[in-house]
Short mmCIF file of C-alpha atoms and ligand atoms in Angstrom, two decimals:
data_model
loop_
_atom_site.label_atom_id
_atom_site.label_comp_id
_atom_site.label_asym_id
_atom_site.label_seq_id
_atom_site.Cartn_x
_atom_site.Cartn_y
_atom_site.Cartn_z
CA MET A 1 87.30 107.13 132.62
CA ARG A 2 88.28 104.59 130.01
CA TYR A 3 90.20 105.69 127.04
CA GLY A 4 88.05 106.81 124.17
CA PHE A 5 84.89 106.64 126.29
CA LEU A 6 83.12 103.72 124.39
CA ASP A 7 83.53 100.28 125.73
CA GLU A 8 85.65 97.82 123.98
CA ASP A 9 82.93 95.82 122.41
CA ALA A 10 81.20 99.02 121.11
CA LYS A 11 84.44 100.00 119.49
CA LYS A 12 84.96 96.50 117.97
CA GLU A 13 81.47 96.74 116.33
CA ILE A 14 82.35 100.07 114.86
CA ARG A 15 85.79 99.00 113.69
CA ARG A 16 84.12 95.88 112.08
CA ALA A 17 81.86 98.21 110.22
CA THR A 18 84.61 100.53 109.39
CA LEU A 19 86.85 97.71 107.82
CA LYS A 20 83.83 96.50 105.62
CA ALA A 21 83.22 100.07 104.57
CA ILE A 22 86.85 100.44 103.45
CA ALA A 23 86.58 97.28 101.55
CA ILE A 24 83.44 98.35 99.70
CA PRO A 25 83.84 101.99 98.88
CA GLY A 26 80.67 104.04 98.95
CA TYR A 27 78.47 101.08 100.52
CA GLN A 28 76.63 102.01 103.74
CA VAL A 29 77.50 99.40 106.42
CA SER A 30 75.08 99.13 109.27
CA PHE A 31 76.34 98.96 112.72
CA ALA A 32 74.76 98.40 116.17
CA SER A 33 75.28 101.53 118.27
CA ARG A 34 74.64 102.35 121.90
CA GLU A 35 73.25 105.74 122.56
CA LEU A 36 75.88 108.27 123.49
CA PRO A 37 74.96 110.64 126.43
CA ILE A 38 75.42 113.52 124.00
CA ALA A 39 72.84 115.73 122.16
CA ARG A 40 72.07 114.79 118.63
CA GLY A 41 73.23 118.01 117.06
CA TRP A 42 76.71 117.09 117.97
CA GLY A 43 76.88 114.61 115.18
CA THR A 44 77.24 111.33 117.10
CA GLY A 45 78.03 109.31 114.08
CA GLY A 46 81.38 111.20 113.40
CA LEU A 47 82.08 111.16 117.16
CA GLN A 48 81.58 107.39 117.49
CA VAL A 49 83.86 106.71 114.45
CA THR A 50 86.65 108.92 115.86
CA LEU A 51 86.41 107.35 119.31
CA ALA A 52 86.62 103.85 117.87
CA ILE A 53 89.60 104.48 115.68
CA ILE A 54 91.70 107.09 117.70
CA ASN A 55 94.86 105.87 119.54
CA GLU A 56 97.33 107.73 121.83
CA GLU A 57 99.59 108.70 118.97
CA ASP A 58 96.97 110.65 116.98
CA CYS A 59 96.85 114.29 116.77
CA LEU A 60 93.30 115.45 116.50
CA LYS A 61 91.75 118.36 114.65
CA VAL A 62 88.00 119.20 114.85
CA ILE A 63 86.16 121.61 112.46
CA ASP A 64 82.53 122.58 112.00
CA GLN A 65 81.78 124.28 108.69
CA GLY A 66 85.41 125.13 108.20
CA CYS A 67 85.87 126.51 111.55
CA ASP A 68 87.95 125.20 114.43
CA GLY A 69 86.74 127.75 116.87
CA SER A 70 82.94 127.27 116.58
CA VAL A 71 81.12 126.30 119.73
CA ASN A 72 80.25 122.86 118.21
CA ALA A 73 83.78 122.15 117.22
CA VAL A 74 85.30 123.32 120.64
CA ASN A 75 82.70 121.11 122.41
CA ILE A 76 83.57 118.12 120.55
CA ARG A 77 87.23 118.75 120.65
CA ASN A 78 87.04 119.17 124.44
CA PHE A 79 85.00 116.07 124.97
CA ILE A 80 87.44 113.85 122.89
CA VAL A 81 90.32 115.34 124.75
CA SER A 82 88.65 114.76 128.24
CA VAL A 83 88.30 111.06 127.23
CA THR A 84 91.75 110.55 125.50
CA ASP A 85 94.10 113.23 126.69
CA ASN A 86 95.27 113.32 123.14
CA GLN A 87 97.13 116.16 121.39
CA THR A 88 95.12 118.58 119.13
CA THR A 89 96.01 121.05 116.43
CA LEU A 90 94.49 123.56 114.20
CA ASP A 91 96.85 122.76 111.31
CA THR A 92 95.46 120.42 108.66
CA VAL A 93 98.97 119.32 107.80
CA CYS A 94 99.90 118.20 111.35
CA ALA A 95 96.60 116.28 112.24
CA ASP A 96 96.24 112.59 111.95
CA ILE A 97 92.63 112.52 112.35
CA ILE A 98 90.34 115.31 111.31
CA GLN A 99 86.81 115.24 112.32
CA SER A 100 84.69 117.61 110.28
CA ARG A 101 81.08 118.80 109.64
CA HIS A 102 80.18 120.25 106.18
CA ARG A 103 83.73 120.83 104.88
CA ILE A 104 86.82 119.14 103.53
CA PRO A 105 89.82 121.22 104.64
CA GLU A 106 91.28 123.72 102.11
CA GLU A 107 94.79 122.24 102.37
CA PRO A 108 95.40 118.81 100.65
CA MET A 109 95.42 115.84 102.84
CA ARG A 110 98.05 113.19 102.69
CA GLU A 111 98.61 109.38 103.08
CA GLY A 112 97.93 107.94 106.50
CA GLN A 113 95.52 110.84 107.61
CA THR A 114 91.91 110.06 108.18
CA LEU A 115 89.06 112.58 107.64
CA VAL A 116 85.90 111.56 109.60
CA LEU A 117 82.81 113.41 108.24
CA GLN A 118 79.69 113.76 110.26
CA VAL A 119 76.68 112.66 108.09
CA PRO A 120 73.11 113.89 109.02
CA TYR A 121 71.46 111.89 106.08
CA PRO A 122 73.40 108.99 104.73
CA GLU A 123 70.99 107.81 102.07
CA VAL A 124 71.52 109.38 98.73
CA LEU A 125 68.30 107.86 97.58
CA THR A 126 65.95 109.56 100.20
CA ASN A 127 64.65 112.21 97.82
CA VAL A 128 63.66 109.78 95.12
CA GLU A 129 62.68 106.63 97.18
CA ALA A 130 61.17 106.82 100.62
CA ASP A 131 61.17 102.97 101.28
CA SER A 132 64.34 101.90 102.89
CA TYR A 133 64.25 98.20 101.54
CA LYS A 134 63.68 99.57 98.03
CA GLN A 135 66.56 101.80 98.44
CA LYS A 136 68.77 98.85 99.51
CA VAL A 137 67.59 96.91 96.46
CA MET A 138 68.41 99.94 94.23
CA HIS A 139 71.91 100.00 95.66
CA ALA A 140 72.15 96.28 95.18
CA ASN A 141 71.48 96.49 91.51
CA SER A 142 73.33 99.59 91.01
CA ASP A 143 70.12 101.01 89.68
CA TYR A 144 70.12 104.92 89.95
CA ALA A 145 67.50 105.54 87.20
CA LYS A 146 65.44 107.66 89.77
CA LEU A 147 68.34 109.78 90.56
CA TRP A 148 69.08 110.45 86.97
CA VAL A 149 65.47 111.29 86.37
CA LEU A 150 65.68 113.97 89.08
CA LEU A 151 68.75 115.34 87.59
CA TYR A 152 67.25 115.29 84.22
CA GLU A 153 64.20 117.22 85.44
CA ASP A 154 66.19 119.81 87.21
CA THR A 155 68.48 120.33 84.18
CA ALA A 156 65.39 120.65 81.72
CA GLN A 157 63.65 123.00 84.17
CA PHE A 158 66.35 125.01 85.67
CA GLY A 159 69.45 124.57 83.26
CA ASP A 160 71.38 122.84 86.11
CA SER A 161 70.83 120.63 89.11
CA ARG A 162 69.34 122.53 91.95
CA ILE A 163 71.36 120.53 94.49
CA GLY A 164 73.86 122.83 96.17
CA HIS A 165 75.38 120.97 99.20
CA ARG A 166 75.25 117.20 99.60
CA TYR A 167 75.75 116.65 95.75
CA PRO A 168 75.39 112.97 94.96
CA VAL A 169 78.56 111.07 93.80
CA MET A 170 79.29 107.77 92.21
CA VAL A 171 82.11 105.90 94.08
CA HIS A 172 84.39 103.52 92.26
CA ASP A 173 81.83 103.30 89.39
CA ARG A 174 79.51 101.34 91.50
CA TYR A 175 77.75 103.08 94.46
CA ALA A 176 75.82 106.25 94.46
CA MET A 177 76.74 107.99 97.73
CA ASP A 178 75.66 110.98 99.84
CA PRO A 179 79.05 112.89 100.56
CA SER A 180 77.48 114.72 103.66
CA PRO A 181 76.42 118.37 103.32
CA ILE A 182 79.88 119.48 101.75
CA PRO A 183 79.62 122.36 99.27
CA LYS A 184 80.04 121.31 95.53
CA TYR A 185 83.45 123.09 95.67
CA ASP A 186 84.66 120.27 98.04
CA THR A 187 83.19 117.49 95.74
CA LYS A 188 86.30 117.24 93.59
CA LYS A 189 88.55 116.87 96.63
CA LEU A 190 86.72 113.43 97.14
CA ASN A 191 88.25 112.07 94.01
CA ASN A 192 91.64 110.36 94.36
CA ASN A 193 92.07 111.96 97.74
CA LYS A 194 95.32 110.69 99.57
CA ALA A 195 93.62 110.41 102.84
CA LEU A 196 90.99 107.70 104.08
CA ILE A 197 87.63 109.39 104.28
CA LEU A 198 85.11 107.73 106.84
CA LEU A 199 81.52 108.90 107.02
CA GLY A 200 79.41 108.32 110.10
CA ALA A 201 75.75 108.67 110.58
CA GLY A 202 74.61 108.22 114.16
CA ARG A 203 70.95 108.22 113.89
CA GLU A 204 70.73 105.81 110.95
CA LYS A 205 73.74 103.87 112.43
CA LYS A 206 75.66 103.67 109.03
CA ILE A 207 79.35 103.89 108.27
CA TYR A 208 80.66 104.40 104.78
CA ALA A 209 84.09 105.08 103.45
CA ILE A 210 86.27 106.23 100.60
CA PRO A 211 89.80 104.81 100.75
CA PRO A 212 92.70 106.88 99.32
CA TYR A 213 93.04 106.97 95.69
CA THR A 214 89.43 106.09 94.85
CA LYS A 215 87.55 107.34 91.79
CA VAL A 216 84.71 109.55 92.97
CA GLU A 217 82.74 111.65 90.43
CA PRO A 218 79.67 113.86 90.80
CA LEU A 219 76.67 112.36 89.25
CA LYS A 220 76.04 114.39 86.15
CA PHE A 221 75.17 114.23 82.44
CA GLU A 222 78.25 114.06 80.24
CA ASP A 223 77.56 117.12 78.15
CA ARG A 224 77.05 119.14 81.28
CA GLU A 225 79.81 120.93 83.21
CA PHE A 226 79.81 120.34 86.95
CA LYS A 227 79.55 123.97 88.27
CA VAL A 228 80.82 124.65 91.71
CA GLU A 229 80.46 127.69 93.73
CA SER A 230 82.67 130.34 92.17
CA PHE A 231 84.58 132.95 94.02
CA ALA A 232 86.17 134.25 91.04
CA ASN A 233 87.91 137.64 91.52
CA LYS A 234 87.00 137.57 95.23
CA LYS A 235 89.71 138.09 97.79
CA CYS A 236 89.56 137.18 101.38
CA ALA A 237 89.23 140.55 103.31
CA ARG A 238 91.34 139.21 106.02
CA CYS A 239 94.26 137.30 104.43
CA GLY A 240 93.98 138.23 100.89
CA ALA A 241 93.62 134.56 99.49
CA SER A 242 91.72 133.82 96.46
CA GLY A 243 90.55 130.74 94.61
CA VAL A 244 89.28 129.21 98.05
CA PHE A 245 85.90 128.47 99.50
CA MET A 246 84.56 131.76 100.96
CA ASP A 247 81.90 133.07 103.19
CA GLU A 248 80.02 136.03 102.25
CA VAL A 249 79.41 138.57 105.00
CA HIS A 250 77.29 141.56 104.70
CA THR A 251 78.43 144.39 107.00
CA ASN A 252 76.16 146.90 108.71
CA GLU A 253 77.40 149.64 106.36
CA GLY A 254 75.84 147.49 103.52
CA GLU A 255 79.20 146.26 102.23
CA VAL A 256 79.73 142.81 101.08
CA LYS A 257 82.98 141.08 102.26
CA PHE A 258 84.39 137.76 101.68
CA TYR A 259 86.40 135.65 104.10
CA CYS A 260 88.07 132.18 103.67
CA ASN A 261 85.50 129.67 105.09
CA ASP A 262 88.44 127.52 106.52
CA THR A 263 89.73 129.61 109.30
CA ALA A 264 92.86 127.54 110.05
CA TYR A 265 93.91 128.19 106.48
CA CYS A 266 93.02 131.78 106.65
CA ASP A 267 95.27 132.00 109.81
CA LYS A 268 98.11 130.46 107.93
CA GLN A 269 97.93 132.63 104.99
CA LEU A 270 97.93 135.64 107.33
CA GLU A 271 100.95 134.34 109.11
CA LYS A 272 102.77 133.70 105.66
CA GLY A 273 101.93 137.27 104.77
CA ALA A 274 103.16 138.75 107.97
CA ARG A 275 106.58 137.01 107.63
CA MET B 1 99.15 91.70 131.19
CA ASN B 2 96.22 93.58 132.43
CA ASN B 3 92.97 94.49 130.40
CA MET B 4 94.03 98.09 129.57
CA ASP B 5 97.16 96.94 127.92
CA LEU B 6 95.04 94.78 125.54
CA GLU B 7 92.74 97.53 124.70
CA GLN B 8 95.70 99.77 123.90
CA LEU B 9 97.29 97.13 121.78
CA ASN B 10 93.91 96.80 119.85
CA ARG B 11 93.89 100.52 119.27
CA GLN B 12 97.39 100.54 117.77
CA ASN B 13 96.70 97.37 115.81
CA PHE B 14 93.42 98.59 114.46
CA LYS B 15 95.49 101.47 112.85
CA SER B 16 97.74 98.90 111.30
CA LEU B 17 94.78 96.82 109.86
CA SER B 18 92.80 99.81 108.70
CA ASP B 19 95.93 101.28 106.93
CA ALA B 20 96.70 97.94 105.35
CA LEU B 21 93.27 97.47 103.89
CA ALA B 22 92.85 101.09 102.87
CA MET B 23 96.05 100.99 101.05
CA PRO B 24 96.55 97.33 99.68
CA GLY B 25 100.11 96.34 99.39
CA LYS B 26 101.20 98.66 101.95
CA ILE B 27 103.20 96.93 104.84
CA THR B 28 102.07 97.79 108.38
CA LYS B 29 103.15 96.31 111.76
CA ILE B 30 101.20 94.20 114.29
CA LYS B 31 102.27 94.23 117.89
CA SER B 32 101.82 90.81 119.43
CA VAL B 33 99.58 89.54 122.18
CA PHE B 34 100.82 86.52 124.19
CA ASP B 35 103.89 86.45 121.82
CA SER B 36 101.53 85.88 118.79
CA HIS B 37 100.63 88.19 115.96
CA LEU B 38 97.84 86.15 114.87
CA LEU B 39 96.33 86.16 118.46
CA ALA B 40 96.80 89.91 118.54
CA VAL B 41 94.67 90.16 115.26
CA ALA B 42 92.06 87.84 116.83
CA ASN B 43 91.90 89.82 119.95
CA LEU B 44 91.31 92.98 117.96
CA LEU B 45 88.50 91.52 115.73
CA PHE B 46 86.71 88.98 117.86
CA PHE B 47 83.78 89.91 120.12
CA ASN B 48 80.43 88.37 120.89
CA GLU B 49 78.75 89.54 117.61
CA VAL B 50 81.18 87.63 115.25
CA THR B 51 81.87 84.19 114.06
CA TYR B 52 85.24 82.61 113.32
CA TYR B 53 87.01 79.58 111.95
CA TYR B 54 90.62 78.72 112.79
CA SER B 55 92.80 76.15 111.12
CA GLY B 56 96.20 75.95 112.87
CA ASP B 57 98.13 75.08 115.96
CA GLU B 58 98.17 78.32 118.19
CA ASP B 59 96.46 78.13 121.41
CA ILE B 60 93.43 80.43 120.62
CA THR B 61 91.41 79.48 123.75
CA LEU B 62 92.37 82.29 126.07
CA ILE B 63 91.65 84.80 123.43
CA GLU B 64 88.35 83.12 122.72
CA ALA B 65 87.41 83.07 126.34
CA ILE B 66 88.31 86.90 126.71
CA THR B 67 86.47 88.01 123.60
CA ASN B 68 83.57 85.56 123.26
CA PRO B 69 83.18 85.04 119.46
CA LYS B 70 81.37 81.97 118.16
CA ILE B 71 83.07 79.19 116.49
CA THR B 72 81.57 78.05 113.28
CA THR B 73 82.29 76.42 109.86
CA ILE B 74 84.42 77.90 107.03
CA GLN B 75 81.26 78.71 104.99
CA GLU B 76 79.68 80.76 107.80
CA ALA B 77 82.68 82.36 109.37
CA ASP B 78 83.15 86.21 109.56
CA TYR B 79 86.74 85.59 110.17
CA ILE B 80 88.87 82.76 108.80
CA LEU B 81 92.28 82.32 110.34
CA SER B 82 94.82 79.87 109.17
CA ASP B 83 98.57 78.92 109.88
CA VAL B 84 99.07 78.22 106.25
CA ILE B 85 97.92 79.66 103.03
CA ASP B 86 95.08 77.54 101.71
CA THR B 87 92.96 78.40 98.56
CA ARG B 88 90.39 75.91 99.73
CA LEU B 89 89.47 78.45 102.46
CA ILE B 90 89.09 81.24 99.86
CA LEU B 91 86.95 78.97 97.83
CA GLU B 92 84.53 78.01 100.54
CA ALA B 93 84.31 81.43 102.45
CA LYS B 94 81.18 83.54 102.27
CA LYS B 95 81.25 86.35 99.85
CA GLY B 96 78.07 88.21 100.91
CA ASP B 97 75.05 88.93 98.58
CA TYR B 98 74.13 91.96 96.61
CA LEU B 99 71.94 93.42 99.27
CA ASN B 100 74.62 92.86 101.99
CA PRO B 101 78.09 92.40 100.40
CA ASP B 102 79.41 93.13 103.85
CA PHE B 103 78.15 89.80 105.26
CA SER B 104 81.35 88.31 103.77
CA ALA B 105 84.48 86.77 105.30
CA THR B 106 87.80 88.28 106.05
CA LEU B 107 90.77 85.71 105.74
CA ILE B 108 94.04 86.04 107.85
CA PHE B 109 96.87 83.93 106.62
CA LYS B 110 100.13 83.39 108.39
CA CYS B 111 103.13 83.11 106.22
CA GLU B 112 106.97 83.09 106.77
CA ASP B 113 107.60 86.13 104.73
CA PHE B 114 106.38 88.22 101.73
CA ASN B 115 109.21 87.58 99.42
CA SER B 116 108.07 84.62 97.25
CA TYR B 117 106.31 86.29 94.35
CA SER B 118 106.13 89.71 92.65
CA HIS B 119 102.72 91.00 91.83
CA LEU B 120 101.30 94.33 90.44
CA LEU B 121 98.34 95.77 92.26
CA SER B 122 95.77 98.28 91.26
CA GLY B 123 92.37 99.55 92.49
CA PRO B 124 91.16 101.81 95.19
CA GLY B 125 93.87 102.55 97.85
CA ILE B 126 96.60 102.27 95.36
CA ASP B 127 98.16 105.32 93.55
CA GLY B 128 98.07 103.87 89.90
CA LYS B 129 99.87 100.51 90.04
CA LYS B 130 102.10 99.11 92.63
CA GLU B 131 104.54 96.45 92.51
CA VAL B 132 104.41 94.25 95.62
CA ASN B 133 105.92 90.95 96.90
CA LEU B 134 103.32 88.52 98.20
CA PRO B 135 103.47 84.92 99.54
CA CYS B 136 101.17 83.62 96.95
CA ASN B 137 101.51 81.85 93.60
CA LYS B 138 99.54 82.23 90.46
CA LYS B 139 97.06 79.55 91.45
CA PHE B 140 96.19 81.51 94.64
CA ILE B 141 95.79 84.61 92.67
CA ASP B 142 93.56 82.99 90.09
CA VAL B 143 91.32 81.60 92.87
CA LEU B 144 91.07 84.96 94.58
CA MET B 145 90.36 87.04 91.45
CA LYS B 146 87.64 84.55 90.49
CA LYS B 147 86.15 84.99 94.17
CA ASN B 148 86.36 88.53 93.85
CA SER B 149 85.20 88.87 90.21
CA ASP B 150 81.51 89.58 91.16
CA TYR B 151 82.12 92.91 92.89
CA PRO B 152 80.80 94.11 95.26
CA LEU B 153 80.77 90.44 96.44
CA GLY B 154 83.95 89.22 97.71
CA VAL B 155 86.45 88.69 100.52
CA GLU B 156 89.41 90.53 101.97
CA ILE B 157 92.76 88.90 102.77
CA PHE B 158 95.43 89.73 105.36
CA PHE B 159 98.79 88.16 105.37
CA ILE B 160 100.94 88.24 108.50
CA ASN B 161 104.58 87.20 108.42
CA SER B 162 106.78 85.83 111.20
CA ILE B 163 107.99 89.30 112.22
CA GLY B 164 104.47 90.80 112.54
CA GLU B 165 104.37 92.61 109.28
CA LEU B 166 100.92 92.74 107.76
CA ILE B 167 99.77 93.28 104.12
CA ALA B 168 96.18 93.19 102.75
CA LEU B 169 94.28 92.56 99.50
CA SER B 170 90.97 94.20 99.33
CA ARG B 171 88.06 92.78 97.29
CA THR B 172 88.54 95.72 94.85
CA THR B 173 92.24 94.99 94.41
CA LYS B 174 93.39 93.77 90.97
CA VAL B 175 96.39 91.53 91.07
CA GLU B 176 98.42 90.84 88.10
CA VAL B 177 101.03 88.00 88.32
CA ARG B 178 104.45 89.23 87.08
ZN1 ZN C 1 91.52 134.26 104.44
#
């Protein structure tokens, strides 16, 4: 088996697109992709990016909705290890490459690390413009009037945007971008992050990026506060952490409990508490 | 040297290129191929879907034979490689269009070292402002800043020095001459 599964030309094509994506933050670079013999639900976009950039020295972490132990995360991690023999970790701090779906890790990332986000729908304009050529023209002109109209209508009707996950952001004051289905809670972590963030969409064959120290802002009206999911006064029922993104769990006894969504973070807090 | 070794070098060198471009002004290291850092970068970037133009004395024929890119003019090239720093290459390089700003050139210049001039960099990839030594004078910076003034149109530049160190300026990088 060749290292990283993909043949060298396939990697070169993804690397070419990745470098252009880094150079033009938030802009979707198209790339030619070969079909991977892997089911769609696995998020082939993120996987292809990871396989194209990984080398022997990289320690890998894979999470799915905050969890290293979910079936999806385990399968992807096992697959990458089977074709690279690389080291893996659950610890955000120790990882060189973190492949993730729907979350940015709770612990801050650092320079030199790469976060690869799997993207189901790369086009932020899909809901306001169906035609892909017109979408491209709107990006070319930085014309996001239709997004603003949608935002305005939501605000007028509901008092706030109805968008929960996948909240649109402006990157480097130029491109509107779909940040993948991360919660609004994670949106602020995109701004000025120290790590390189690469976003890969397999079906649409797009790669886009946020370099470290890049301005990323949620698309919102100036007089409106950007409200994120709040877990005020909530404590993790397992580790006792507060102020982090939590999952709400309803027990059979009718009780509501909260747990850290980032399981590796939760484990670490538990370990700290035990010591 | 067998094929596996070249692919391994590509993996390591890609990390250096990607880090350099993601953090303009940061110095990374290139491992050589056939005793050449320039050829190592060519081997990393070239494949049958890209075009290049090379101005210089290195024997690029073997890398070309292995990787199969198309040779073209300065104006058309995806990758422009040069043994010397030459502003004419920047002036003539393609900078993309508004629909496809990625249809633009990347320039790779060889140089002796980075010590010649001190510059102040800012923009994505840089934490505030960063003072960096670059092998390019004010005229070069003026030409580059003009080329990249129409963001998102523009070009990326890599410098490789004689000991295989790499430093990059992205199209978003603002450079002030000190
Ligand atoms: Zn917890």
